[in-house]
Coordinates of C-alpha atoms and ligand atoms in Angstrom, one line a residue:
M1 CA -26.5 -1.2 -23.9
N2 CA -23.3 0.1 -24.6
D3 CA -22.2 -2.3 -27.6
K4 CA -18.1 0.4 -27.1
K5 CA -14.7 -1.7 -27.6
Y6 CA -12.2 0.2 -24.9
S7 CA -8.8 0.4 -24.8
V8 CA -6.3 -0.1 -22.3
V9 CA -3.2 0.6 -21.2
I10 CA -1.4 -1.2 -18.5
A11 CA 1.4 1.6 -17.5
G12 CA 4.2 -0.8 -15.6
G13 CA 4.4 -3.2 -17.7
G14 CA 6.9 -5.2 -16.7
S15 CA 4.6 -6.0 -13.4
T16 CA 4.8 -9.9 -12.6
F17 CA 0.5 -8.5 -12.0
T18 CA 0.3 -8.9 -15.7
P19 CA 0.5 -11.4 -17.8
G20 CA -2.7 -13.2 -14.7
F21 CA -4.7 -9.3 -15.5
V22 CA -3.9 -10.2 -18.9
L23 CA -6.2 -13.4 -18.7
D24 CA -8.6 -12.3 -16.3
L25 CA -8.7 -9.1 -18.6
I26 CA -9.2 -11.8 -22.0
K27 CA -11.7 -14.2 -20.0
S28 CA -14.0 -11.2 -19.5
Q29 CA -14.1 -10.1 -23.7
D30 CA -18.0 -10.5 -22.6
K31 CA -18.5 -8.0 -20.1
F32 CA -16.0 -5.6 -20.7
P33 CA -15.2 -5.2 -24.6
M34 CA -11.3 -4.7 -26.3
R35 CA -10.2 -3.3 -29.1
E36 CA -6.2 -2.5 -27.9
L37 CA -4.7 -3.2 -25.3
K38 CA -1.3 -1.8 -24.7
F39 CA 1.8 -2.1 -21.6
Y40 CA 3.9 0.4 -21.4
D41 CA 7.1 0.4 -19.5
N42 CA 10.0 2.6 -18.7
D43 CA 12.4 -0.8 -18.5
A44 CA 12.4 -1.6 -21.8
E45 CA 14.4 -5.5 -21.2
R46 CA 12.3 -6.3 -18.1
Q47 CA 9.0 -5.5 -20.0
K48 CA 9.9 -7.4 -22.9
K49 CA 10.0 -10.5 -21.3
I50 CA 6.4 -10.0 -20.2
G51 CA 5.2 -8.1 -23.3
E52 CA 6.3 -11.4 -26.0
A53 CA 4.8 -13.7 -24.5
V54 CA 2.3 -11.4 -23.7
K55 CA 1.7 -11.6 -27.5
I56 CA 1.4 -15.5 -27.7
I57 CA -1.3 -15.3 -25.2
M58 CA -3.1 -12.5 -27.6
K59 CA -2.7 -14.7 -30.3
E60 CA -4.1 -17.5 -28.9
R61 CA -6.9 -16.0 -27.5
A62 CA -7.6 -12.4 -28.6
P63 CA -6.8 -12.0 -31.8
Q64 CA -8.9 -9.8 -32.0
I65 CA -7.7 -6.6 -30.1
K66 CA -4.5 -4.7 -31.0
F67 CA -1.5 -5.3 -28.7
S68 CA 1.2 -3.9 -28.7
Y69 CA 4.6 -2.4 -25.8
T70 CA 6.1 0.1 -25.5
T71 CA 8.4 3.1 -23.7
D72 CA 6.8 6.2 -25.3
P73 CA 4.1 7.9 -23.6
R74 CA 2.6 8.9 -26.3
E75 CA 1.9 5.9 -27.9
A76 CA 1.4 4.7 -24.6
F77 CA -1.3 7.1 -23.6
T78 CA -2.9 8.3 -26.5
D79 CA -6.4 6.5 -27.2
V80 CA -6.8 5.2 -24.0
D81 CA -10.0 4.8 -22.0
F82 CA -8.4 2.7 -19.0
V83 CA -4.9 3.5 -17.5
M84 CA -4.0 0.8 -14.7
G85 CA -1.4 1.6 -12.5
S86 CA 1.5 -0.9 -11.5
I87 CA 4.4 0.5 -11.3
R88 CA 7.0 0.3 -9.3
V89 CA 9.5 3.0 -8.7
G90 CA 13.2 1.6 -8.5
K91 CA 11.6 -1.7 -8.0
Y92 CA 12.5 -4.6 -5.8
H93 CA 15.9 -3.3 -5.5
M94 CA 14.7 0.0 -4.0
R95 CA 11.9 -2.4 -2.1
S96 CA 14.7 -4.3 0.1
L97 CA 15.9 -1.2 1.0
D98 CA 12.8 0.2 2.6
E99 CA 12.7 -3.1 4.0
K100 CA 16.3 -3.4 5.1
I101 CA 17.2 -0.5 6.8
P102 CA 14.7 0.1 9.2
L103 CA 15.8 -3.4 10.3
K104 CA 18.6 -1.6 11.4
Y105 CA 17.8 0.4 13.2
G106 CA 15.1 -2.1 15.0
V107 CA 12.7 -1.0 13.2
N108 CA 10.0 -2.5 10.7
G109 CA 10.9 -2.6 7.5
Q110 CA 7.9 -2.8 5.0
E111 CA 6.5 -2.2 1.8
T112 CA 3.9 -0.1 2.4
T113 CA 3.5 1.0 6.3
G114 CA 6.9 2.1 8.5
P115 CA 9.8 3.6 7.5
G116 CA 9.4 2.4 3.9
G117 CA 6.3 3.0 3.2
M118 CA 6.1 6.2 3.6
A119 CA 10.4 6.6 1.2
Y120 CA 8.4 4.0 -1.6
G121 CA 4.9 6.9 -1.0
L122 CA 7.5 10.0 -1.5
R123 CA 8.7 7.5 -4.8
S124 CA 5.9 7.7 -5.8
I125 CA 4.3 10.7 -6.3
P126 CA 6.3 12.5 -9.8
A127 CA 6.3 8.8 -11.5
I128 CA 2.2 9.4 -10.4
L129 CA 1.4 12.9 -11.7
Q130 CA 3.8 12.1 -14.8
I131 CA 1.3 9.3 -16.0
I132 CA -1.7 11.4 -15.0
D133 CA -0.3 14.2 -17.0
W134 CA 0.2 12.0 -20.1
M135 CA -3.1 10.7 -19.7
Q136 CA -4.9 14.3 -18.8
E137 CA -2.6 14.7 -23.2
Y138 CA -2.9 12.3 -25.4
S139 CA -6.5 10.5 -23.7
P140 CA -7.8 13.8 -21.8
N141 CA -11.8 11.5 -21.7
A142 CA -9.4 8.0 -19.5
W143 CA -10.1 7.1 -16.4
M144 CA -6.4 6.1 -14.7
I145 CA -6.5 2.8 -12.1
N146 CA -4.3 3.6 -9.7
Y147 CA -3.1 0.7 -7.5
S148 CA 0.9 1.6 -7.6
N149 CA 1.5 1.8 -3.5
T150 CA 1.9 2.9 -1.6
I151 CA -1.7 4.1 -1.8
A152 CA -1.8 7.1 0.9
I153 CA 0.4 8.9 -0.2
V154 CA -0.3 8.6 -4.1
A155 CA -3.8 9.3 -3.1
E156 CA -3.0 12.2 -0.9
A157 CA -0.5 14.2 -3.5
C158 CA -3.3 13.0 -6.2
R159 CA -6.0 15.0 -4.6
R160 CA -3.4 17.9 -3.2
L161 CA -1.3 18.3 -6.7
R162 CA -3.6 16.9 -9.7
P163 CA -7.6 18.7 -8.0
G164 CA -9.7 16.6 -10.7
A165 CA -8.1 14.7 -13.1
K166 CA -9.7 11.1 -13.3
V167 CA -7.8 8.5 -11.4
I168 CA -8.9 6.7 -8.5
N169 CA -7.2 4.9 -6.0
I170 CA -7.8 0.9 -5.6
C171 CA -6.2 -1.9 -3.1
D172 CA -6.9 -6.0 -3.0
M173 CA -5.6 -6.3 0.3
P174 CA -9.6 -6.0 2.2
I175 CA -10.3 -8.0 -1.3
D176 CA -8.5 -10.3 0.0
D177 CA -9.5 -10.5 4.1
M178 CA -12.8 -10.7 2.2
D179 CA -12.6 -13.8 0.2
R180 CA -11.1 -15.1 3.1
M181 CA -14.0 -14.0 5.2
A182 CA -17.2 -16.2 2.6
A183 CA -14.2 -19.4 2.9
I184 CA -14.8 -19.1 6.8
C185 CA -19.2 -18.7 6.0
G186 CA -18.6 -21.2 4.2
L187 CA -19.3 -18.5 1.2
N188 CA -18.6 -19.1 -2.2
S189 CA -15.8 -16.0 -2.9
W190 CA -15.9 -12.1 -1.5
H191 CA -18.2 -11.4 -4.6
D192 CA -21.6 -13.2 -1.9
I193 CA -20.1 -10.6 1.1
D194 CA -22.2 -7.4 1.5
F195 CA -19.5 -4.7 3.7
N196 CA -19.8 -1.3 5.6
Y197 CA -15.7 -0.6 5.7
Y198 CA -13.9 2.3 7.0
G199 CA -11.2 3.7 7.9
L200 CA -6.8 4.4 5.1
N201 CA -5.2 2.3 3.8
H202 CA -3.6 -0.9 5.0
F203 CA -5.4 0.8 7.5
G204 CA -8.8 0.1 8.3
W205 CA -11.6 -1.9 9.9
W206 CA -15.0 -4.3 9.3
K207 CA -17.7 -2.5 10.8
E208 CA -20.4 -5.3 10.0
V209 CA -19.6 -7.8 7.1
R210 CA -23.0 -9.5 6.0
N211 CA -24.1 -12.6 3.3
K212 CA -24.9 -10.5 0.4
K213 CA -28.0 -12.7 -0.7
T214 CA -29.9 -13.4 2.5
G215 CA -28.7 -10.7 4.4
E216 CA -27.5 -12.5 7.5
D217 CA -25.8 -11.1 9.9
L218 CA -22.2 -12.9 9.5
M219 CA -20.3 -10.8 12.6
P220 CA -20.9 -13.1 15.4
K221 CA -19.7 -16.4 13.4
L222 CA -16.3 -14.6 11.9
K223 CA -15.5 -13.1 15.2
E224 CA -16.1 -16.5 17.6
Y225 CA -13.7 -17.7 14.4
V226 CA -11.0 -14.9 14.4
R227 CA -10.0 -14.9 17.5
E228 CA -9.1 -18.8 17.6
H229 CA -7.3 -18.8 14.6
G230 CA -7.8 -15.1 12.4
Y231 CA -7.7 -14.5 9.1
W232 CA -6.5 -17.9 8.7
V233 CA -8.5 -20.6 5.9
G234 CA -5.9 -23.5 6.3
G235 CA -6.4 -26.8 3.6
D236 CA -7.5 -26.5 0.1
Y237 CA -7.6 -22.5 -0.4
D238 CA -4.3 -21.9 1.8
K239 CA -2.3 -24.4 0.0
D240 CA -0.3 -21.8 -2.3
T241 CA 0.1 -19.3 0.4
E242 CA 3.9 -18.0 0.7
P243 CA 5.1 -18.6 5.3
S244 CA 5.3 -15.1 5.1
W245 CA 1.6 -14.7 4.6
E246 CA 0.6 -18.0 6.8
A247 CA 2.2 -15.5 9.3
T248 CA 0.3 -12.2 8.9
F249 CA -3.5 -14.3 8.2
K250 CA -2.8 -15.5 11.9
K251 CA -1.8 -12.5 13.4
V252 CA -5.2 -11.4 12.7
A253 CA -6.1 -13.0 15.7
D254 CA -3.4 -10.7 18.2
E255 CA -5.1 -7.7 16.6
Y256 CA -9.1 -8.3 16.9
K257 CA -8.8 -9.4 20.2
L258 CA -6.9 -6.0 21.0
E259 CA -10.1 -4.3 19.0
P260 CA -12.6 -6.6 19.8
E261 CA -16.0 -4.8 18.5
T262 CA -14.8 -4.9 14.5
L263 CA -12.6 -6.3 12.7
P264 CA -9.6 -5.1 11.1
N265 CA -7.8 -5.6 8.3
N266 CA -4.6 -7.8 9.0
Y267 CA -1.6 -4.9 8.0
M268 CA -2.6 -3.3 11.0
Q269 CA 0.3 -6.2 12.9
Y270 CA 2.7 -3.2 11.8
Y271 CA 1.1 -0.9 14.2
Y272 CA -0.5 -2.2 16.4
F273 CA 3.1 -4.8 17.5
P274 CA 6.1 -3.3 16.3
Q275 CA 8.6 -5.4 17.9
Y276 CA 6.7 -7.9 17.8
E277 CA 7.3 -8.1 13.8
V278 CA 10.6 -6.8 14.1
A279 CA 11.4 -9.6 16.5
N280 CA 10.2 -12.5 13.9
A281 CA 12.5 -9.9 11.0
D282 CA 15.2 -12.0 8.9
P283 CA 17.1 -8.7 8.1
N284 CA 18.9 -10.4 5.0
H285 CA 16.0 -11.6 3.9
T286 CA 12.8 -9.5 4.0
R287 CA 10.2 -10.4 2.2
T288 CA 11.5 -8.7 -0.7
D289 CA 13.6 -12.1 -0.6
E290 CA 10.8 -14.5 -1.1
I291 CA 8.7 -12.3 -3.3
L292 CA 12.4 -12.7 -5.6
E293 CA 13.0 -16.5 -4.4
H294 CA 9.2 -17.2 -5.5
R295 CA 6.2 -14.8 -7.8
Q296 CA 8.6 -13.3 -9.2
K297 CA 11.1 -16.3 -10.7
I298 CA 7.7 -17.9 -11.6
V299 CA 6.0 -15.2 -13.5
F300 CA 9.2 -14.5 -14.9
G301 CA 9.7 -18.3 -15.7
E302 CA 6.7 -18.6 -17.5
C303 CA 7.2 -15.8 -19.5
E304 CA 10.5 -17.3 -21.3
R305 CA 9.0 -21.2 -21.5
I306 CA 5.8 -20.0 -23.2
V307 CA 7.9 -18.0 -25.3
E308 CA 10.3 -20.9 -25.6
A309 CA 7.2 -23.2 -26.8
G310 CA 5.3 -19.9 -28.8
T311 CA 2.4 -21.5 -27.2
A312 CA 0.7 -20.7 -23.8
K313 CA -1.2 -24.7 -23.9
D314 CA -1.2 -25.0 -20.2
N315 CA 0.1 -21.8 -18.7
I316 CA 0.3 -21.4 -14.7
W317 CA -2.2 -18.6 -14.6
D318 CA -4.7 -20.4 -16.1
I319 CA -4.2 -24.0 -13.7
S320 CA -4.1 -20.9 -10.4
G321 CA -6.1 -19.2 -11.0
L322 CA -6.1 -14.9 -11.2
H323 CA -6.6 -12.9 -8.4
S324 CA -7.1 -9.8 -10.7
E325 CA -11.4 -10.1 -11.8
Y326 CA -11.7 -6.9 -9.1
I327 CA -9.9 -4.5 -11.5
V328 CA -11.8 -6.0 -14.1
D329 CA -14.6 -5.8 -11.9
I330 CA -14.2 -1.7 -11.6
I331 CA -13.5 -1.2 -15.1
H332 CA -16.2 -2.9 -15.7
A333 CA -18.2 -0.6 -13.5
I334 CA -17.3 2.4 -14.7
A335 CA -17.8 1.7 -18.5
F336 CA -21.1 0.3 -18.1
N337 CA -22.1 2.7 -15.1
T338 CA -23.4 0.0 -12.9
H339 CA -22.9 1.4 -9.8
E340 CA -21.0 -1.7 -8.0
K341 CA -19.7 -1.0 -4.5
F342 CA -16.0 -1.3 -4.5
L343 CA -13.5 0.1 -1.4
A344 CA -11.4 3.5 -2.9
N345 CA -9.0 5.6 -1.8
C346 CA -10.4 9.0 -1.4
A347 CA -10.8 12.3 -0.5
N348 CA -12.8 11.9 3.5
D349 CA -15.3 14.6 2.3
G350 CA -17.9 12.7 5.7
A351 CA -17.8 9.1 4.3
I352 CA -16.4 9.1 8.2
A353 CA -18.5 11.3 10.3
N354 CA -15.5 12.3 13.5
M355 CA -12.6 12.9 10.6
D356 CA -11.8 16.0 8.8
P357 CA -13.3 16.7 5.2
D358 CA -9.4 16.6 3.8
S359 CA -8.0 12.7 4.7
I360 CA -7.4 10.6 2.2
V361 CA -9.6 7.5 3.8
E362 CA -10.6 3.9 2.5
V363 CA -14.0 3.5 2.6
P364 CA -17.1 1.6 0.7
A365 CA -17.9 3.6 -2.7
L366 CA -20.4 3.5 -5.8
F367 CA -18.1 3.0 -9.4
G368 CA -20.1 4.4 -12.9
A369 CA -19.7 6.9 -15.2
D370 CA -19.0 9.8 -13.0
G371 CA -15.9 8.4 -11.4
I372 CA -17.1 7.5 -7.4
Q373 CA -19.2 8.4 -5.1
P374 CA -18.2 7.7 -1.8
M375 CA -20.9 6.8 0.9
A376 CA -20.6 6.6 5.2
T377 CA -19.9 5.1 6.4
G378 CA -20.8 6.1 10.7
M379 CA -18.3 7.5 13.0
A380 CA -15.1 6.3 14.1
G381 CA -14.1 4.1 17.2
R382 CA -12.2 6.7 20.0
F383 CA -9.0 4.1 19.2
Q384 CA -9.2 4.4 15.2
R385 CA -10.0 7.6 15.1
G386 CA -6.9 7.9 17.4
L387 CA -4.6 6.0 14.9
M388 CA -5.7 6.9 11.8
M389 CA -5.5 11.5 12.6
E390 CA -2.0 9.3 13.7
Q391 CA -1.0 7.7 10.7
Q392 CA -2.9 10.3 7.9
T393 CA -0.5 13.4 8.9
C394 CA 2.8 11.6 8.4
E395 CA 1.0 10.3 5.0
K396 CA 0.3 14.3 4.3
L397 CA 3.8 14.9 6.3
V398 CA 4.8 12.6 3.0
V399 CA 2.9 14.7 0.8
D400 CA 4.6 18.5 2.2
A401 CA 8.3 16.4 1.8
Y402 CA 7.8 16.3 -1.7
V403 CA 5.9 19.9 -2.2
E404 CA 7.9 22.2 -0.1
H405 CA 12.2 20.0 -1.0
S406 CA 11.7 19.6 3.4
Y407 CA 14.0 17.3 5.2
N408 CA 12.3 18.4 8.7
K409 CA 8.8 17.5 7.0
M410 CA 9.7 14.2 6.5
L411 CA 11.9 13.8 9.6
Q412 CA 8.5 15.0 11.0
A413 CA 6.5 11.8 8.9
F414 CA 9.1 9.5 10.4
A415 CA 8.9 10.7 14.1
L416 CA 5.4 10.5 14.1
N417 CA 4.6 7.6 12.6
K418 CA 3.3 4.5 15.3
T419 CA 6.2 2.4 13.8
I420 CA 9.9 3.7 15.3
P421 CA 9.3 4.5 18.6
D422 CA 12.6 8.0 19.6
A423 CA 13.3 10.2 17.0
S424 CA 16.8 10.5 17.0
V425 CA 15.9 6.5 15.4
A426 CA 13.8 8.5 12.4
K427 CA 16.9 10.8 11.5
K428 CA 18.8 8.1 11.1
I429 CA 17.0 6.0 9.4
L430 CA 15.7 8.8 7.5
D431 CA 19.7 9.8 7.0
D432 CA 20.2 6.4 5.7
M433 CA 17.6 7.0 2.8
I434 CA 18.1 9.7 1.9
P435 CA 22.0 8.7 -0.9
V436 CA 20.3 5.7 -1.9
N437 CA 16.7 7.3 -2.9
A438 CA 18.4 10.3 -5.2
P439 CA 17.2 9.0 -8.2
Y440 CA 13.3 9.3 -7.8
W441 CA 13.2 11.6 -4.5
P442 CA 13.1 16.0 -4.6
E443 CA 16.4 17.5 -2.8
L444 CA 15.8 17.4 0.7
K445 CA 16.9 20.2 2.1
Ligands
NAD1 P1 7.2 -5.0 -10.4 O1 8.1 -4.4 -9.6 O2 7.7 -7.1 -10.2 O3 6.4 -4.4 -11.8 C1 6.5 -3.2 -11.5 C2 6.8 -1.9 -12.9 O4 7.3 -0.6 -13.2 C3 8.4 -2.5 -13.6 O5 8.8 -3.0 -14.7 C4 8.9 -1.2 -13.5 O6 10.1 -1.0 -14.2 C5 7.9 -0.2 -14.4 N1 8.6 0.9 -13.3 C6 9.1 1.5 -12.5 N2 8.8 2.9 -12.8 C7 8.1 3.4 -12.9 C8 7.8 4.6 -14.1 N3 8.1 5.5 -13.4 N4 7.1 4.3 -15.3 C9 6.8 3.0 -15.9 N5 6.7 2.0 -15.5 C10 7.9 2.1 -14.2 O7 6.3 -4.3 -9.4 P2 5.0 -5.5 -9.1 O8 4.8 -6.7 -7.8 O9 3.9 -6.5 -10.1 O10 3.8 -4.4 -8.9 C11 2.8 -3.3 -9.0 C12 2.6 -2.7 -8.3 O11 2.0 -2.6 -7.7 C13 4.1 -2.1 -7.1 O12 3.6 -0.4 -6.9 C14 3.1 -2.5 -6.4 O13 2.8 -1.9 -4.9 C15 1.3 -2.2 -6.4 N6 0.3 -3.6 -6.0 C16 -0.4 -2.9 -5.7 C17 -1.6 -4.0 -5.5 C18 -2.8 -3.0 -4.2 O14 -3.6 -4.4 -4.4 N7 -3.0 -1.6 -4.2 C19 -0.9 -5.4 -4.7 C20 0.0 -5.9 -5.7 C21 1.0 -4.9 -5.5
LMR2 C1 3.7 -7.5 -3.9 O1 2.4 -8.8 -3.9 O2 4.2 -7.4 -4.0 C2 2.8 -6.5 -2.2 O3 1.6 -5.8 -2.9 C3 2.5 -7.9 -1.5 C4 3.6 -8.2 -0.7 O4 4.2 -8.9 0.2 O5 3.5 -9.7 -1.4

């Protein structure tokens, strides 16, 4: 029995997801006991707002765990077992531009897909590599669990530029979709589901979905439901779901009909129906505005309320339930060598039989003390393989652009992407993005 107590640092301490994650960690102390929790951020003021509220939460609920927040990398990354990567380089200001610049030219404007996703990926690469370097310098035995986007591009940069680093790139979108599948089938949660899934990040398909306990094949039931309703559950399940997400989960019905052998990751909407996305977007009010008006306002408002009240009693995360349990499950699996199955973004190495070994793919993997062991998922369908080849080439070209400081590689990444109709449009979008990204991108020549 492992009786070690763990030290965790959250990089991006000022993230809107931080308080919920902290409460999940506290709730899991019997499963994943901790001795220290630290936050690291490069925006002291933003982090302080979350940090001061979390100080009160920790004092009330887990006084045995030492807590601090800092902007000093040495302090943050020394003596840690796990680094959680939750940064947003350029914050919501840059996400807003990622969304709005492409829409000006009639192109999909979205956080992690299309030109916005590639722009965001290029911003994230140097910051994530820097965090890995600090981790390796100050805590060489630590693992980094990264969910900072754009995951597919970050994972390709890690594969190429930090080979062997103890970094695992993960995403919660398939878990959200699987939780919906569980609800549709009358099960409690995604934990009750066994699955075979393959693809790239925000770009994948379920081949198999089963009841974990009984082995029952749930695909026929799900297909019948999804054809009509997508992954929209409705009722109590969806009482807090924002309008843009409602549209997203309902749109899965059309995605499914295009490829009825498998069930799609809901992000396929951006690649199958880019014109629909643009037609339904408001170029002056995008998802960023929705988050600033909703999630960010709620999170920072609640932190302020906790600090003023001097207590975290009855906080919103206690009431609304938490959504980051899977991250605790993942660090628990690594710490306790459980070899549980989760999805990971990693080098293919045969996991999808008809994709190149060096493709970054999102596939099931066993998580343990030695990191991840990707599982074989079989052959990708012809349709899926064609889509993946195009998309992963875009992702590789973004990393080429980073390494070579190449304008042309970034332009090729945009021109190749399924969401952009024409290389001249790609050029206009890129040329608008370069000056605003100057503080974060290498100079592209
Ligand atoms: P946020 O803007 O609320 O918080 C991000 C924090 O990162 C900010 O406090 C910011 O100051 C900080 N930051 C930016 N650059 C930094 C750097 N170089 N070093 C240290 N800190 C830095 O963002 P959020 O909405 O909470 O999202 C956080 C990340 O998680 C994003 O990358 C988002 O895309 C990602 N995300 C991933 C998943 C997933 O499952 N893969 C799901 C949701 C969000
Ligand atoms: C986020 O929650 O910020 C994104 O990762 C997904 C979204 O648009 O809500």
